[in-house]
mmCIF file of C-alpha atoms in Angstrom:
data_model
loop_
_atom_site.group_PDB
_atom_site.id
_atom_site.type_symbol
_atom_site.label_atom_id
_atom_site.label_comp_id
_atom_site.label_asym_id
_atom_site.label_seq_id
_atom_site.Cartn_x
_atom_site.Cartn_y
_atom_site.Cartn_z
ATOM 1 C CA ASP Y 1347 91.827 -65.703 55.886
ATOM 2 C CA GLN Y 1348 91.208 -62.340 54.253
ATOM 3 C CA GLN Y 1349 87.661 -61.306 55.570
ATOM 4 C CA VAL Y 1350 87.856 -58.069 53.524
ATOM 5 C CA LYS Y 1351 88.933 -58.104 50.041
ATOM 6 C CA GLN Y 1352 89.754 -55.328 47.502
ATOM 7 C CA ASN Y 1353 90.246 -57.239 44.196
ATOM 8 C CA SER Y 1354 91.371 -54.235 42.177
ATOM 9 C CA PRO Y 1355 95.067 -53.289 43.114
ATOM 10 C CA SER Y 1356 94.826 -50.163 40.927
ATOM 11 C CA LEU Y 1357 92.358 -47.741 39.177
ATOM 12 C CA SER Y 1358 93.046 -44.895 36.730
ATOM 13 C CA VAL Y 1359 90.249 -42.250 36.218
ATOM 14 C CA GLN Y 1360 90.196 -38.886 34.286
ATOM 15 C CA GLU Y 1361 89.721 -35.779 36.363
ATOM 16 C CA GLY Y 1362 86.106 -34.793 36.732
ATOM 17 C CA ARG Y 1363 84.820 -38.315 36.130
ATOM 18 C CA ILE Y 1364 83.600 -40.767 38.730
ATOM 19 C CA SER Y 1365 85.842 -43.078 40.601
ATOM 20 C CA ILE Y 1366 84.272 -46.313 42.076
ATOM 21 C CA LEU Y 1367 86.332 -48.343 44.389
ATOM 22 C CA ASN Y 1368 85.046 -51.758 45.475
ATOM 23 C CA CYS Y 1369 85.247 -53.957 48.502
ATOM 24 C CA ASP Y 1370 83.925 -57.359 49.330
ATOM 25 C CA TYR Y 1371 83.629 -59.086 52.667
ATOM 26 C CA THR Y 1372 82.752 -62.456 54.190
ATOM 27 C CA ASN Y 1373 81.793 -61.796 57.911
ATOM 28 C CA SER Y 1374 78.188 -60.888 58.438
ATOM 29 C CA MET Y 1375 79.014 -59.815 61.934
ATOM 30 C CA PHE Y 1376 80.714 -56.647 60.764
ATOM 31 C CA ASP Y 1377 78.722 -53.712 62.034
ATOM 32 C CA TYR Y 1378 80.560 -50.702 60.547
ATOM 33 C CA PHE Y 1379 82.543 -50.314 57.330
ATOM 34 C CA LEU Y 1380 85.013 -47.624 56.754
ATOM 35 C CA TRP Y 1381 87.131 -46.112 54.021
ATOM 36 C CA TYR Y 1382 90.642 -44.811 54.559
ATOM 37 C CA LYS Y 1383 92.799 -42.977 52.192
ATOM 38 C CA LYS Y 1384 96.650 -43.267 52.495
ATOM 39 C CA TYR Y 1385 99.468 -41.148 50.832
ATOM 40 C CA PRO Y 1386 102.942 -42.509 50.700
ATOM 41 C CA ALA Y 1387 104.831 -42.008 53.946
ATOM 42 C CA GLU Y 1388 101.693 -41.171 55.941
ATOM 43 C CA GLY Y 1389 99.279 -43.101 58.021
ATOM 44 C CA PRO Y 1390 95.726 -43.718 56.823
ATOM 45 C CA THR Y 1391 93.170 -40.894 57.146
ATOM 46 C CA PHE Y 1392 89.652 -41.711 57.747
ATOM 47 C CA LEU Y 1393 87.295 -40.771 55.000
ATOM 48 C CA ILE Y 1394 83.761 -42.012 55.424
ATOM 49 C CA SER Y 1395 81.925 -44.853 57.307
ATOM 50 C CA ILE Y 1396 78.628 -46.693 57.095
ATOM 51 C CA SER Y 1397 76.739 -48.636 59.539
ATOM 52 C CA SER Y 1398 75.421 -52.024 58.617
ATOM 53 C CA ILE Y 1399 71.960 -51.026 59.066
ATOM 54 C CA LYS Y 1400 72.234 -48.476 56.323
ATOM 55 C CA ASP Y 1401 72.669 -48.828 52.683
ATOM 56 C CA LYS Y 1402 74.195 -45.357 51.617
ATOM 57 C CA ASN Y 1403 76.074 -42.507 53.421
ATOM 58 C CA GLU Y 1404 77.280 -39.395 51.630
ATOM 59 C CA ASP Y 1405 79.794 -36.754 52.521
ATOM 60 C CA GLY Y 1406 80.498 -34.207 49.916
ATOM 61 C CA ARG Y 1407 82.107 -35.791 46.978
ATOM 62 C CA PHE Y 1408 82.176 -39.178 48.690
ATOM 63 C CA THR Y 1409 79.497 -41.607 48.894
ATOM 64 C CA VAL Y 1410 79.620 -45.092 50.270
ATOM 65 C CA PHE Y 1411 77.094 -47.835 49.303
ATOM 66 C CA LEU Y 1412 76.436 -51.043 51.175
ATOM 67 C CA ASN Y 1413 74.863 -54.027 49.744
ATOM 68 C CA LYS Y 1414 74.511 -56.569 52.473
ATOM 69 C CA SER Y 1415 73.006 -59.293 50.614
ATOM 70 C CA ALA Y 1416 75.993 -59.302 48.206
ATOM 71 C CA LYS Y 1417 78.412 -58.493 51.072
ATOM 72 C CA HIS Y 1418 79.694 -55.669 48.917
ATOM 73 C CA LEU Y 1419 80.380 -52.067 49.457
ATOM 74 C CA SER Y 1420 81.754 -49.281 47.123
ATOM 75 C CA LEU Y 1421 83.171 -45.820 47.507
ATOM 76 C CA HIS Y 1422 82.068 -43.295 44.800
ATOM 77 C CA ILE Y 1423 84.160 -40.110 44.390
ATOM 78 C CA VAL Y 1424 82.393 -37.541 42.149
ATOM 79 C CA PRO Y 1425 83.958 -35.490 40.556
ATOM 80 C CA SER Y 1426 87.457 -37.084 40.890
ATOM 81 C CA GLN Y 1427 90.348 -34.640 41.484
ATOM 82 C CA PRO Y 1428 94.113 -35.025 41.099
ATOM 83 C CA GLY Y 1429 94.532 -34.654 44.819
ATOM 84 C CA ASP Y 1430 92.397 -37.858 45.272
ATOM 85 C CA SER Y 1431 95.344 -39.949 43.927
ATOM 86 C CA ALA Y 1432 96.227 -42.260 46.781
ATOM 87 C CA VAL Y 1433 95.846 -45.693 48.016
ATOM 88 C CA TYR Y 1434 92.305 -46.420 49.478
ATOM 89 C CA PHE Y 1435 91.692 -48.975 52.076
ATOM 90 C CA CYS Y 1436 88.320 -50.516 52.862
ATOM 91 C CA ALA Y 1437 87.895 -51.737 56.543
ATOM 92 C CA ALA Y 1438 85.293 -53.417 58.522
ATOM 93 C CA ARG Y 1439 84.687 -53.474 62.147
ATOM 94 C CA THR Y 1440 83.343 -56.262 64.467
ATOM 95 C CA GLY Y 1441 83.599 -55.617 68.292
ATOM 96 C CA ASN Y 1442 86.747 -53.665 68.778
ATOM 97 C CA GLN Y 1443 88.622 -55.192 65.858
ATOM 98 C CA PHE Y 1444 89.112 -53.859 62.435
ATOM 99 C CA TYR Y 1445 89.875 -55.803 59.363
ATOM 100 C CA PHE Y 1446 91.497 -54.096 56.366
ATOM 101 C CA GLY Y 1447 91.518 -54.866 52.608
ATOM 102 C CA THR Y 1448 94.831 -54.745 50.723
ATOM 103 C CA GLY Y 1449 94.096 -51.413 49.100
ATOM 104 C CA THR Y 1450 93.350 -49.865 45.759
ATOM 105 C CA SER Y 1451 95.758 -47.396 44.234
ATOM 106 C CA LEU Y 1452 93.693 -44.570 42.673
ATOM 107 C CA THR Y 1453 95.350 -42.408 40.093
ATOM 108 C CA VAL Y 1454 93.387 -39.387 38.757
ATOM 109 C CA ILE Y 1455 94.765 -38.228 35.547
ATOM 110 C CA PRO Y 1456 94.525 -34.297 34.941
ATOM 111 C CA LYS O 861 94.234 -31.232 69.110
ATOM 112 C CA ALA O 862 97.453 -33.214 68.480
ATOM 113 C CA GLY O 863 97.176 -36.312 66.367
ATOM 114 C CA VAL O 864 98.704 -39.830 67.035
ATOM 115 C CA THR O 865 102.390 -39.708 67.409
ATOM 116 C CA GLN O 866 104.652 -42.573 66.627
ATOM 117 C CA THR O 867 108.332 -42.596 67.253
ATOM 118 C CA PRO O 868 110.770 -43.174 65.643
ATOM 119 C CA ARG O 869 109.662 -42.649 61.999
ATOM 120 C CA TYR O 870 112.374 -44.800 60.720
ATOM 121 C CA LEU O 871 114.381 -47.618 62.129
ATOM 122 C CA ILE O 872 117.012 -49.997 60.749
ATOM 123 C CA LYS O 873 117.913 -53.042 62.759
ATOM 124 C CA THR O 874 119.853 -56.236 62.322
ATOM 125 C CA ARG O 875 118.404 -59.743 62.279
ATOM 126 C CA GLY O 876 118.165 -61.199 65.776
ATOM 127 C CA GLN O 877 117.883 -57.700 67.525
ATOM 128 C CA GLN O 878 114.958 -56.486 69.292
ATOM 129 C CA VAL O 879 113.062 -53.262 68.691
ATOM 130 C CA THR O 880 110.615 -51.122 70.645
ATOM 131 C CA LEU O 881 108.181 -48.650 68.976
ATOM 132 C CA SER O 882 106.339 -45.957 70.783
ATOM 133 C CA CYS O 883 102.787 -44.546 70.217
ATOM 134 C CA SER O 884 101.078 -41.559 71.890
ATOM 135 C CA PRO O 885 97.346 -41.467 71.034
ATOM 136 C CA ILE O 886 95.257 -38.542 70.705
ATOM 137 C CA SER O 887 94.437 -37.020 74.144
ATOM 138 C CA GLY O 888 91.424 -38.681 75.676
ATOM 139 C CA HIS O 889 91.649 -41.702 73.493
ATOM 140 C CA ARG O 890 91.938 -44.821 75.529
ATOM 141 C CA SER O 891 92.034 -47.455 72.845
ATOM 142 C CA VAL O 892 95.318 -48.069 70.845
ATOM 143 C CA SER O 893 95.718 -50.563 68.107
ATOM 144 C CA TRP O 894 98.752 -51.750 66.208
ATOM 145 C CA TYR O 895 99.002 -52.839 62.583
ATOM 146 C CA GLN O 896 101.654 -54.132 60.362
ATOM 147 C CA GLN O 897 101.598 -53.061 56.633
ATOM 148 C CA THR O 898 103.549 -54.914 54.034
ATOM 149 C CA PRO O 899 103.215 -54.632 50.276
ATOM 150 C CA GLY O 900 100.205 -56.626 48.925
ATOM 151 C CA GLN O 901 99.034 -57.561 52.343
ATOM 152 C CA GLY O 902 97.204 -54.591 53.495
ATOM 153 C CA LEU O 903 97.079 -53.683 57.216
ATOM 154 C CA GLN O 904 97.360 -56.761 59.433
ATOM 155 C CA PHE O 905 96.035 -56.424 63.000
ATOM 156 C CA LEU O 906 98.505 -56.968 65.717
ATOM 157 C CA PHE O 907 96.836 -56.156 68.992
ATOM 158 C CA GLU O 908 94.729 -53.677 70.752
ATOM 159 C CA TYR O 909 94.955 -52.251 74.282
ATOM 160 C CA PHE O 910 92.401 -50.480 76.318
ATOM 161 C CA SER O 911 93.020 -49.204 79.779
ATOM 162 C CA GLU O 912 96.389 -50.861 80.040
ATOM 163 C CA THR O 913 94.868 -54.315 79.152
ATOM 164 C CA GLN O 914 95.278 -56.258 75.900
ATOM 165 C CA ARG O 915 91.813 -56.612 74.621
ATOM 166 C CA ASN O 916 92.376 -58.193 71.282
ATOM 167 C CA LYS O 917 95.243 -60.079 69.511
ATOM 168 C CA GLY O 918 95.939 -60.834 65.877
ATOM 169 C CA ASN O 919 97.542 -63.844 64.466
ATOM 170 C CA PHE O 920 101.166 -62.971 65.108
ATOM 171 C CA PRO O 921 103.926 -64.911 66.858
ATOM 172 C CA GLY O 922 104.711 -64.371 70.376
ATOM 173 C CA ARG O 923 107.969 -62.342 69.323
ATOM 174 C CA PHE O 924 105.370 -59.519 68.885
ATOM 175 C CA SER O 925 104.286 -58.039 72.201
ATOM 176 C CA GLY O 926 102.955 -54.715 73.541
ATOM 177 C CA ARG O 927 101.729 -52.826 76.499
ATOM 178 C CA GLN O 928 99.865 -49.650 77.466
ATOM 179 C CA PHE O 929 100.729 -47.273 80.187
ATOM 180 C CA SER O 930 98.295 -45.361 82.521
ATOM 181 C CA ASN O 931 98.455 -42.360 80.377
ATOM 182 C CA SER O 932 97.323 -44.512 77.236
ATOM 183 C CA ARG O 933 100.739 -44.323 75.554
ATOM 184 C CA SER O 934 101.602 -47.697 74.049
ATOM 185 C CA GLU O 935 104.785 -49.464 73.142
ATOM 186 C CA MET O 936 105.188 -52.397 70.860
ATOM 187 C CA ASN O 937 108.068 -54.744 71.007
ATOM 188 C CA VAL O 938 109.512 -57.183 68.513
ATOM 189 C CA SER O 939 112.247 -59.574 69.717
ATOM 190 C CA THR O 940 114.582 -61.828 67.542
ATOM 191 C CA LEU O 941 113.937 -59.716 64.369
ATOM 192 C CA GLU O 942 113.601 -61.535 61.126
ATOM 193 C CA LEU O 943 113.949 -60.123 57.567
ATOM 194 C CA GLY O 944 110.175 -60.586 57.082
ATOM 195 C CA ASP O 945 109.395 -58.137 59.923
ATOM 196 C CA SER O 946 110.412 -55.346 57.671
ATOM 197 C CA ALA O 947 107.282 -53.269 57.330
ATOM 198 C CA LEU O 948 105.478 -50.101 58.126
ATOM 199 C CA TYR O 949 103.916 -50.285 61.702
ATOM 200 C CA LEU O 950 100.929 -48.182 62.306
ATOM 201 C CA CYS O 951 99.353 -47.288 65.580
ATOM 202 C CA ALA O 952 95.836 -46.144 65.822
ATOM 203 C CA SER O 953 93.684 -44.642 68.499
ATOM 204 C CA ARG O 954 89.773 -44.387 69.064
ATOM 205 C CA ARG O 955 87.506 -42.374 70.998
ATOM 206 C CA PRO O 956 85.847 -43.926 74.033
ATOM 207 C CA GLY O 957 82.239 -44.851 73.861
ATOM 208 C CA GLY O 958 79.690 -43.528 71.459
ATOM 209 C CA PRO O 959 78.922 -44.367 67.866
ATOM 210 C CA PHE O 960 82.417 -43.489 66.605
ATOM 211 C CA PRO O 961 83.688 -46.428 64.489
ATOM 212 C CA GLU O 962 86.730 -44.679 63.168
ATOM 213 C CA ALA O 963 90.284 -45.175 64.270
ATOM 214 C CA PHE O 964 92.876 -42.236 63.789
ATOM 215 C CA PHE O 965 96.311 -43.501 62.629
ATOM 216 C CA GLY O 966 99.743 -42.091 63.216
ATOM 217 C CA GLN O 967 102.308 -41.684 60.419
ATOM 218 C CA GLY O 968 103.898 -45.043 61.250
ATOM 219 C CA THR O 969 107.416 -46.395 61.900
ATOM 220 C CA ARG O 970 109.107 -47.788 58.972
ATOM 221 C CA LEU O 971 111.287 -50.732 60.256
ATOM 222 C CA THR O 972 113.930 -52.250 58.034
ATOM 223 C CA VAL O 973 115.716 -55.427 59.181
ATOM 224 C CA VAL O 974 118.939 -56.277 57.477
#
């Protein structure tokens, strides 16, 4: 049972434009949501998180939005840069356990 | 501060063999989790250790086991390897206490079973 879903396996965006990565979840007990970025042959790197009691968190070019009623979160990257090209994983936490989505491969075209 | 270190980086084993993977967490981190990543499956949670005790376990067969030592280093063992065990195995550590939800990952061990 996939509790965290990323329905878009890939996304291509022009450099300078906005990248929007989406994630849906089913478990209302999740208390934190996180985004990780992964380059090939490396482990995932933490990007940004949001508590379930908030609806937005911003860190530089990265903003995460949480819509609890829709059980949906999104990561906005503005402006997108070629170095942002990677696989992005959405994750959710309940207790001490994390659940990850299957990832979205972002390609930023120069 | 050194990051999470996993050894070895790459491993090739034959079906039926067993394998042990090692993970050294960031200094001061007492929680260590293991994940399996396969194409199209995302990261699947294997288990989590905290202070030498398994605190959570994912939905994997008993062939997958682990342990944690008093210095927080952790090992994962897979016995009677199957072709489907070929994957990237990732270890992650977390800070104790506080509102720190994020886990820090190592580079992973790429296991290939032939």
